[in-house]
mmCIF file of C-alpha atoms in Angstrom:
data_model
loop_
_atom_site.group_PDB
_atom_site.id
_atom_site.type_symbol
_atom_site.label_atom_id
_atom_site.label_comp_id
_atom_site.label_asym_id
_atom_site.label_seq_id
_atom_site.Cartn_x
_atom_site.Cartn_y
_atom_site.Cartn_z
ATOM 1 C CA MET A 79 -84.880 -155.760 -70.608
ATOM 2 C CA LEU A 80 -82.032 -155.591 -68.439
ATOM 3 C CA ASP A 81 -83.832 -156.092 -65.329
ATOM 4 C CA GLU A 82 -84.221 -160.063 -64.368
ATOM 5 C CA LYS A 83 -84.373 -160.216 -60.670
ATOM 6 C CA ALA A 84 -83.173 -163.601 -59.578
ATOM 7 C CA GLN A 85 -80.627 -162.624 -61.786
ATOM 8 C CA GLU A 86 -79.220 -159.624 -59.560
ATOM 9 C CA PRO A 87 -77.375 -159.158 -56.215
ATOM 10 C CA PRO A 88 -79.659 -159.110 -53.339
ATOM 11 C CA ALA A 89 -81.290 -155.343 -52.239
ATOM 12 C CA ILE A 90 -79.729 -153.816 -49.021
ATOM 13 C CA PRO A 91 -80.989 -150.654 -48.824
ATOM 14 C CA LEU A 92 -77.740 -147.759 -48.730
ATOM 15 C CA VAL A 93 -78.829 -145.539 -45.432
ATOM 16 C CA PRO A 94 -76.812 -142.520 -44.760
ATOM 17 C CA GLN A 95 -75.130 -142.159 -41.861
ATOM 18 C CA ILE A 96 -73.668 -140.006 -39.755
ATOM 19 C CA ASP A 97 -70.718 -140.846 -37.711
ATOM 20 C CA ARG A 98 -71.163 -138.745 -34.481
ATOM 21 C CA CYS A 99 -67.246 -138.867 -33.134
ATOM 22 C CA GLY A 100 -65.649 -137.965 -36.429
ATOM 23 C CA GLY A 101 -68.506 -135.970 -37.700
ATOM 24 C CA SER A 102 -68.598 -137.639 -41.314
ATOM 25 C CA ASP A 103 -71.145 -139.303 -42.863
ATOM 26 C CA GLY A 104 -70.919 -141.845 -45.622
ATOM 27 C CA LEU A 105 -72.935 -145.171 -45.693
ATOM 28 C CA ALA A 106 -74.542 -148.475 -44.246
ATOM 29 C CA PHE A 107 -75.505 -151.427 -45.201
ATOM 30 C CA GLN A 108 -79.338 -151.577 -43.486
ATOM 31 C CA GLY A 109 -79.529 -155.380 -42.632
ATOM 32 C CA ALA A 110 -75.969 -156.242 -44.177
ATOM 33 C CA PRO A 111 -74.108 -159.426 -43.136
ATOM 34 C CA TRP A 112 -71.433 -158.675 -41.149
ATOM 35 C CA HIS A 113 -68.705 -159.116 -44.173
ATOM 36 C CA LEU A 114 -70.478 -156.438 -45.717
ATOM 37 C CA ALA A 115 -70.830 -154.090 -43.030
ATOM 38 C CA PRO A 116 -67.544 -151.461 -42.868
ATOM 39 C CA PRO A 117 -65.503 -151.769 -40.098
ATOM 40 C CA ARG A 118 -66.031 -149.384 -37.071
ATOM 41 C CA ALA A 119 -62.058 -148.224 -36.527
ATOM 42 C CA SER A 120 -60.477 -146.100 -38.234
ATOM 43 C CA VAL A 121 -57.268 -148.490 -39.569
ATOM 44 C CA VAL A 122 -57.363 -151.452 -40.584
ATOM 45 C CA GLU A 123 -54.255 -154.256 -39.325
ATOM 46 C CA THR A 124 -52.695 -154.802 -42.450
ATOM 47 C CA LEU A 125 -52.696 -159.477 -43.304
ATOM 48 C CA ASP A 126 -48.855 -159.826 -43.224
ATOM 49 C CA GLY A 127 -48.621 -158.132 -40.382
ATOM 50 C CA ILE A 128 -46.597 -155.550 -41.815
ATOM 51 C CA GLY A 129 -48.086 -152.356 -39.850
ATOM 52 C CA THR A 130 -51.532 -150.509 -40.972
ATOM 53 C CA ILE A 131 -53.249 -148.191 -42.962
ATOM 54 C CA GLY A 132 -56.172 -146.037 -43.303
ATOM 55 C CA LEU A 133 -59.496 -147.401 -43.169
ATOM 56 C CA HIS A 134 -60.560 -145.634 -46.184
ATOM 57 C CA ASN A 135 -57.253 -145.257 -48.158
ATOM 58 C CA PHE A 136 -57.674 -149.403 -47.589
ATOM 59 C CA ILE A 137 -61.234 -149.680 -49.410
ATOM 60 C CA ALA A 138 -60.100 -147.588 -51.849
ATOM 61 C CA GLN A 139 -57.582 -150.111 -52.443
ATOM 62 C CA GLN A 140 -59.450 -153.018 -52.058
ATOM 63 C CA PHE A 141 -62.066 -151.397 -55.052
ATOM 64 C CA SER A 142 -58.988 -150.813 -56.961
ATOM 65 C CA MET A 143 -57.432 -154.049 -56.633
ATOM 66 C CA PRO A 144 -59.428 -156.401 -55.002
ATOM 67 C CA GLU A 145 -57.318 -159.148 -53.341
ATOM 68 C CA GLY A 146 -58.141 -162.248 -50.927
ATOM 69 C CA MET A 147 -60.891 -162.550 -48.817
ATOM 70 C CA CYS A 148 -61.558 -158.554 -48.729
ATOM 71 C CA GLY A 149 -61.327 -158.784 -52.670
ATOM 72 C CA ARG A 150 -64.300 -160.895 -52.793
ATOM 73 C CA ALA A 151 -66.261 -158.661 -49.444
ATOM 74 C CA ALA A 152 -65.301 -155.738 -51.466
ATOM 75 C CA GLY A 153 -66.392 -157.905 -54.820
ATOM 76 C CA ALA A 154 -70.090 -157.734 -53.183
ATOM 77 C CA VAL A 155 -69.987 -154.805 -52.449
ATOM 78 C CA MET A 156 -69.349 -153.637 -55.921
ATOM 79 C CA GLY A 157 -72.730 -155.653 -57.471
ATOM 80 C CA LEU A 158 -74.673 -153.494 -55.102
ATOM 81 C CA ILE A 159 -73.442 -150.137 -55.426
ATOM 82 C CA ASN A 160 -72.818 -150.063 -59.154
ATOM 83 C CA HIS A 161 -76.296 -151.740 -60.146
ATOM 84 C CA LEU A 162 -78.026 -148.861 -61.338
ATOM 85 C CA PRO A 163 -74.744 -147.273 -63.081
ATOM 86 C CA ASN A 164 -74.376 -150.893 -64.909
ATOM 87 C CA ARG A 165 -77.291 -150.238 -66.497
ATOM 88 C CA ARG A 166 -77.747 -146.587 -66.854
ATOM 89 C CA ALA A 167 -74.254 -147.218 -69.100
ATOM 90 C CA ILE A 168 -75.907 -149.595 -70.836
ATOM 91 C CA GLU A 169 -78.722 -148.818 -71.680
ATOM 92 C CA ARG A 170 -76.781 -145.715 -73.324
ATOM 93 C CA LEU A 171 -74.380 -148.185 -75.226
ATOM 94 C CA ASP A 172 -77.970 -149.318 -76.863
ATOM 95 C CA ILE A 173 -76.156 -152.346 -77.256
ATOM 96 C CA GLY A 174 -77.136 -154.917 -80.502
ATOM 97 C CA GLU A 175 -77.621 -158.457 -80.803
ATOM 98 C CA GLN A 176 -74.772 -158.967 -82.967
ATOM 99 C CA ASP A 177 -73.010 -156.182 -81.777
ATOM 100 C CA ASP A 178 -69.713 -157.763 -79.858
ATOM 101 C CA VAL A 179 -68.554 -155.716 -76.126
ATOM 102 C CA LEU A 180 -65.827 -155.476 -74.086
ATOM 103 C CA GLU A 181 -66.059 -154.463 -70.598
ATOM 104 C CA ILE A 182 -62.995 -153.042 -69.564
ATOM 105 C CA GLY A 183 -62.741 -153.752 -65.514
ATOM 106 C CA PHE A 184 -65.536 -156.105 -65.666
ATOM 107 C CA GLY A 185 -65.465 -156.589 -61.429
ATOM 108 C CA PRO A 186 -67.089 -159.378 -59.955
ATOM 109 C CA GLY A 187 -69.066 -160.184 -63.635
ATOM 110 C CA TRP A 188 -72.429 -158.929 -63.510
ATOM 111 C CA ALA A 189 -72.764 -156.431 -66.581
ATOM 112 C CA LEU A 190 -71.684 -158.685 -68.504
ATOM 113 C CA LYS A 191 -74.626 -161.054 -67.348
ATOM 114 C CA LYS A 192 -76.750 -159.459 -68.837
ATOM 115 C CA MET A 193 -74.879 -157.702 -71.783
ATOM 116 C CA ALA A 194 -74.536 -161.186 -72.367
ATOM 117 C CA ARG A 195 -78.360 -161.584 -72.769
ATOM 118 C CA LEU A 196 -78.443 -158.558 -74.920
ATOM 119 C CA ALA A 197 -76.430 -159.478 -77.795
ATOM 120 C CA HIS A 198 -76.324 -163.062 -77.702
ATOM 121 C CA SER A 199 -75.365 -163.329 -81.104
ATOM 122 C CA GLY A 200 -71.960 -161.696 -80.461
ATOM 123 C CA THR A 201 -69.047 -161.818 -78.192
ATOM 124 C CA ILE A 202 -68.614 -160.614 -75.549
ATOM 125 C CA THR A 203 -64.506 -159.824 -73.508
ATOM 126 C CA GLY A 204 -64.128 -159.167 -70.527
ATOM 127 C CA VAL A 205 -60.732 -157.884 -69.229
ATOM 128 C CA ASP A 206 -59.704 -157.181 -65.127
ATOM 129 C CA ARG A 207 -56.089 -156.907 -63.644
ATOM 130 C CA SER A 208 -57.409 -158.901 -60.358
ATOM 131 C CA PRO A 209 -57.440 -162.443 -59.880
ATOM 132 C CA THR A 210 -59.651 -162.342 -56.681
ATOM 133 C CA MET A 211 -62.754 -160.185 -59.254
ATOM 134 C CA PHE A 212 -61.752 -162.675 -62.238
ATOM 135 C CA ARG A 213 -62.810 -166.181 -60.213
ATOM 136 C CA GLN A 214 -66.230 -163.918 -59.414
ATOM 137 C CA ALA A 215 -66.959 -163.474 -63.076
ATOM 138 C CA GLN A 216 -66.132 -166.500 -63.633
ATOM 139 C CA ILE A 217 -67.627 -168.562 -61.099
ATOM 140 C CA ARG A 218 -71.092 -166.016 -61.800
ATOM 141 C CA ASN A 219 -70.535 -166.355 -66.342
ATOM 142 C CA ARG A 220 -70.462 -169.997 -66.356
ATOM 143 C CA ALA A 221 -72.258 -171.017 -68.832
ATOM 144 C CA ALA A 222 -71.775 -168.212 -71.246
ATOM 145 C CA ILE A 223 -68.034 -168.872 -70.711
ATOM 146 C CA GLN A 224 -68.713 -172.682 -71.647
ATOM 147 C CA ASP A 225 -70.515 -171.722 -74.847
ATOM 148 C CA GLY A 226 -67.768 -170.067 -75.947
ATOM 149 C CA LYS A 227 -69.441 -166.569 -75.963
ATOM 150 C CA LEU A 228 -68.044 -164.653 -72.620
ATOM 151 C CA LYS A 229 -64.456 -165.074 -72.673
ATOM 152 C CA LEU A 230 -62.362 -163.668 -69.768
ATOM 153 C CA ILE A 231 -58.720 -161.848 -69.648
ATOM 154 C CA GLN A 232 -56.677 -161.100 -67.030
ATOM 155 C CA GLY A 233 -54.439 -157.631 -67.761
ATOM 156 C CA THR A 234 -54.178 -153.969 -67.778
ATOM 157 C CA PHE A 235 -56.742 -151.033 -69.432
ATOM 158 C CA GLU A 236 -53.585 -148.736 -69.841
ATOM 159 C CA ARG A 237 -52.152 -152.447 -72.444
ATOM 160 C CA LEU A 238 -55.464 -154.014 -73.905
ATOM 161 C CA PRO A 239 -54.424 -157.609 -75.529
ATOM 162 C CA VAL A 240 -57.655 -157.125 -77.414
ATOM 163 C CA GLU A 241 -57.277 -156.704 -80.942
ATOM 164 C CA SER A 242 -57.878 -152.726 -83.390
ATOM 165 C CA ALA A 243 -61.150 -152.410 -84.756
ATOM 166 C CA SER A 244 -62.546 -155.582 -83.050
ATOM 167 C CA VAL A 245 -65.312 -154.077 -81.034
ATOM 168 C CA ASP A 246 -68.307 -152.746 -81.198
ATOM 169 C CA LYS A 247 -69.333 -151.080 -77.809
ATOM 170 C CA VAL A 248 -66.975 -150.495 -74.678
ATOM 171 C CA LEU A 249 -67.816 -150.549 -70.945
ATOM 172 C CA ALA A 250 -66.252 -148.378 -68.569
ATOM 173 C CA VAL A 251 -68.562 -148.806 -64.827
ATOM 174 C CA ASN A 252 -66.149 -146.732 -61.105
ATOM 175 C CA VAL A 253 -62.588 -147.826 -63.357
ATOM 176 C CA ILE A 254 -61.891 -144.269 -64.491
ATOM 177 C CA TYR A 255 -60.824 -143.232 -61.963
ATOM 178 C CA PHE A 256 -57.743 -146.044 -60.983
ATOM 179 C CA CYS A 257 -56.878 -145.336 -64.992
ATOM 180 C CA SER A 258 -53.581 -143.058 -65.841
ATOM 181 C CA PRO A 259 -54.838 -139.225 -65.992
ATOM 182 C CA THR A 260 -52.258 -139.180 -69.113
ATOM 183 C CA GLY A 261 -55.354 -141.145 -70.835
ATOM 184 C CA THR A 262 -53.439 -143.866 -72.372
ATOM 185 C CA ALA A 263 -56.673 -146.374 -71.707
ATOM 186 C CA LEU A 264 -58.842 -143.747 -73.274
ATOM 187 C CA ALA A 265 -56.585 -144.570 -76.338
ATOM 188 C CA GLU A 266 -56.699 -147.735 -75.786
ATOM 189 C CA ALA A 267 -60.359 -147.855 -75.639
ATOM 190 C CA HIS A 268 -60.377 -146.055 -78.950
ATOM 191 C CA ARG A 269 -57.849 -147.833 -80.948
ATOM 192 C CA VAL A 270 -59.592 -151.354 -80.144
ATOM 193 C CA LEU A 271 -63.557 -150.408 -80.907
ATOM 194 C CA ARG A 272 -64.481 -150.579 -84.626
ATOM 195 C CA PRO A 273 -65.727 -147.123 -87.463
ATOM 196 C CA GLY A 274 -68.889 -145.601 -85.840
ATOM 197 C CA GLY A 275 -68.779 -147.992 -82.353
ATOM 198 C CA THR A 276 -69.669 -146.359 -78.662
ATOM 199 C CA MET A 277 -68.025 -146.353 -76.117
ATOM 200 C CA SER A 278 -69.954 -145.840 -71.890
ATOM 201 C CA ILE A 279 -68.620 -144.373 -69.298
ATOM 202 C CA TYR A 280 -69.986 -143.784 -65.918
ATOM 203 C CA ALA A 281 -68.042 -141.770 -62.361
ATOM 204 C CA THR A 282 -69.527 -140.893 -59.790
ATOM 205 C CA ASP A 283 -69.305 -137.536 -58.651
ATOM 206 C CA CYS A 284 -66.307 -136.188 -57.119
ATOM 207 C CA SER A 285 -68.795 -134.040 -54.299
ATOM 208 C CA SER A 286 -70.621 -137.827 -54.060
ATOM 209 C CA MET A 287 -66.646 -140.037 -54.134
ATOM 210 C CA LYS A 288 -66.224 -137.751 -51.422
ATOM 211 C CA ARG A 289 -68.862 -138.630 -49.122
ATOM 212 C CA LEU A 290 -68.517 -142.376 -49.568
ATOM 213 C CA GLN A 291 -64.684 -141.965 -48.688
ATOM 214 C CA PHE A 292 -63.463 -144.886 -51.046
ATOM 215 C CA VAL A 293 -60.333 -142.034 -52.151
ATOM 216 C CA GLY A 294 -57.278 -143.367 -51.161
ATOM 217 C CA PRO A 295 -53.590 -143.402 -53.073
ATOM 218 C CA GLU A 296 -54.711 -145.971 -55.526
ATOM 219 C CA THR A 297 -57.663 -143.461 -56.767
ATOM 220 C CA ARG A 298 -55.712 -141.312 -59.718
ATOM 221 C CA GLN A 299 -58.332 -138.618 -60.404
ATOM 222 C CA THR A 300 -61.841 -137.745 -59.930
ATOM 223 C CA PHE A 301 -64.189 -135.533 -61.037
ATOM 224 C CA ASP A 302 -67.223 -133.058 -61.994
ATOM 225 C CA LEU A 303 -68.605 -132.720 -65.337
ATOM 226 C CA LYS A 304 -67.203 -130.695 -66.228
ATOM 227 C CA GLY A 305 -63.772 -132.194 -65.296
ATOM 228 C CA LEU A 306 -65.026 -135.110 -67.648
ATOM 229 C CA GLU A 307 -65.698 -133.282 -70.023
ATOM 230 C CA ASP A 308 -61.722 -131.557 -69.739
ATOM 231 C CA PHE A 309 -60.323 -134.892 -69.573
ATOM 232 C CA LEU A 310 -62.503 -136.946 -72.687
ATOM 233 C CA GLY A 311 -62.355 -133.952 -75.138
ATOM 234 C CA LYS A 312 -57.810 -133.774 -74.558
ATOM 235 C CA SER A 313 -58.331 -137.628 -74.689
ATOM 236 C CA ALA A 314 -58.432 -139.862 -78.364
ATOM 237 C CA PHE A 315 -62.188 -139.255 -78.391
ATOM 238 C CA ALA A 316 -61.079 -135.486 -78.379
ATOM 239 C CA LEU A 317 -62.382 -135.243 -82.597
ATOM 240 C CA ASP A 318 -65.433 -138.295 -81.912
ATOM 241 C CA GLN A 319 -68.955 -137.384 -80.535
ATOM 242 C CA ILE A 320 -68.707 -137.340 -76.312
ATOM 243 C CA ASP A 321 -72.333 -136.931 -74.460
ATOM 244 C CA ILE A 322 -72.624 -136.565 -71.276
ATOM 245 C CA GLN A 323 -75.505 -137.027 -68.974
ATOM 246 C CA MET A 324 -75.264 -136.454 -64.863
ATOM 247 C CA ILE A 325 -77.678 -139.318 -63.825
ATOM 248 C CA TRP A 326 -79.383 -139.298 -59.713
ATOM 249 C CA LEU A 327 -78.604 -142.071 -57.549
ATOM 250 C CA PRO A 328 -80.302 -142.928 -54.355
ATOM 251 C CA PHE A 329 -80.008 -140.651 -51.144
ATOM 252 C CA GLY A 330 -78.559 -137.603 -53.354
ATOM 253 C CA PHE A 331 -75.551 -139.044 -54.462
ATOM 254 C CA ARG A 332 -74.873 -138.208 -58.693
ATOM 255 C CA GLY A 333 -73.409 -140.286 -60.871
ATOM 256 C CA LEU A 334 -72.003 -138.811 -64.850
ATOM 257 C CA VAL A 335 -71.893 -140.931 -67.391
ATOM 258 C CA ALA A 336 -70.242 -139.769 -70.438
ATOM 259 C CA ARG A 337 -71.364 -141.354 -74.512
ATOM 260 C CA LEU A 338 -68.137 -141.691 -76.970
ATOM 261 C CA CYS A 339 -69.434 -142.428 -80.586
ATOM 262 C CA LYS A 340 -65.862 -142.635 -82.848
ATOM 263 C CA ARG A 341 -66.285 -141.658 -85.674
#
């Protein structure tokens, strides 16, 4: 039910790549157009000409807060990278047709589109801080927005512009790294969930994050299984039911999907 191939981003396979000069391994997009392929230079010149920043820091910054032309390219890459994580995280939500659903950090809006088909008698709300992602998701989900089924909000995860106890399900895929280590975003998610509601969180395992080289100053925290267990166990969900599963992604990459059920 989640796989409607006509609605999905183009399948551009990820293949392991080794930098023979630098000795670092990463990912290349086989057959990807030039604007999606990772730059080869070690630094990227900023658009305003102020100076340069490290390439990996630049990539991490764009995934945290996509902006401008590079942000649009980052959105396309997100659609590819998050396809399987979105699918697994949505499965763990077990969305009903009348559920009200919130996605925190909706990016280019592919998961919103999937969930709108599942909760066809409910409502879908998305919160993201990036104007670039807001526009992409708006275009991708124009029909649902016009029908009043989907609402997009530009805002922060630490202060969700959503009423307390107003949603049944919350989705957060590849955004927990950019949230405050104090757990403020989780406290907000807990606040907006109704009793009996469920939150699904996906995070790429920290070992895979290093291989992907997406870690930079914008990345406030990364997780392995034990680290995610500890973080959630100290959060607003500490007294609720928490279950974490490890999933395997192509080419040996690992992901973590946490299911948090509010009592």
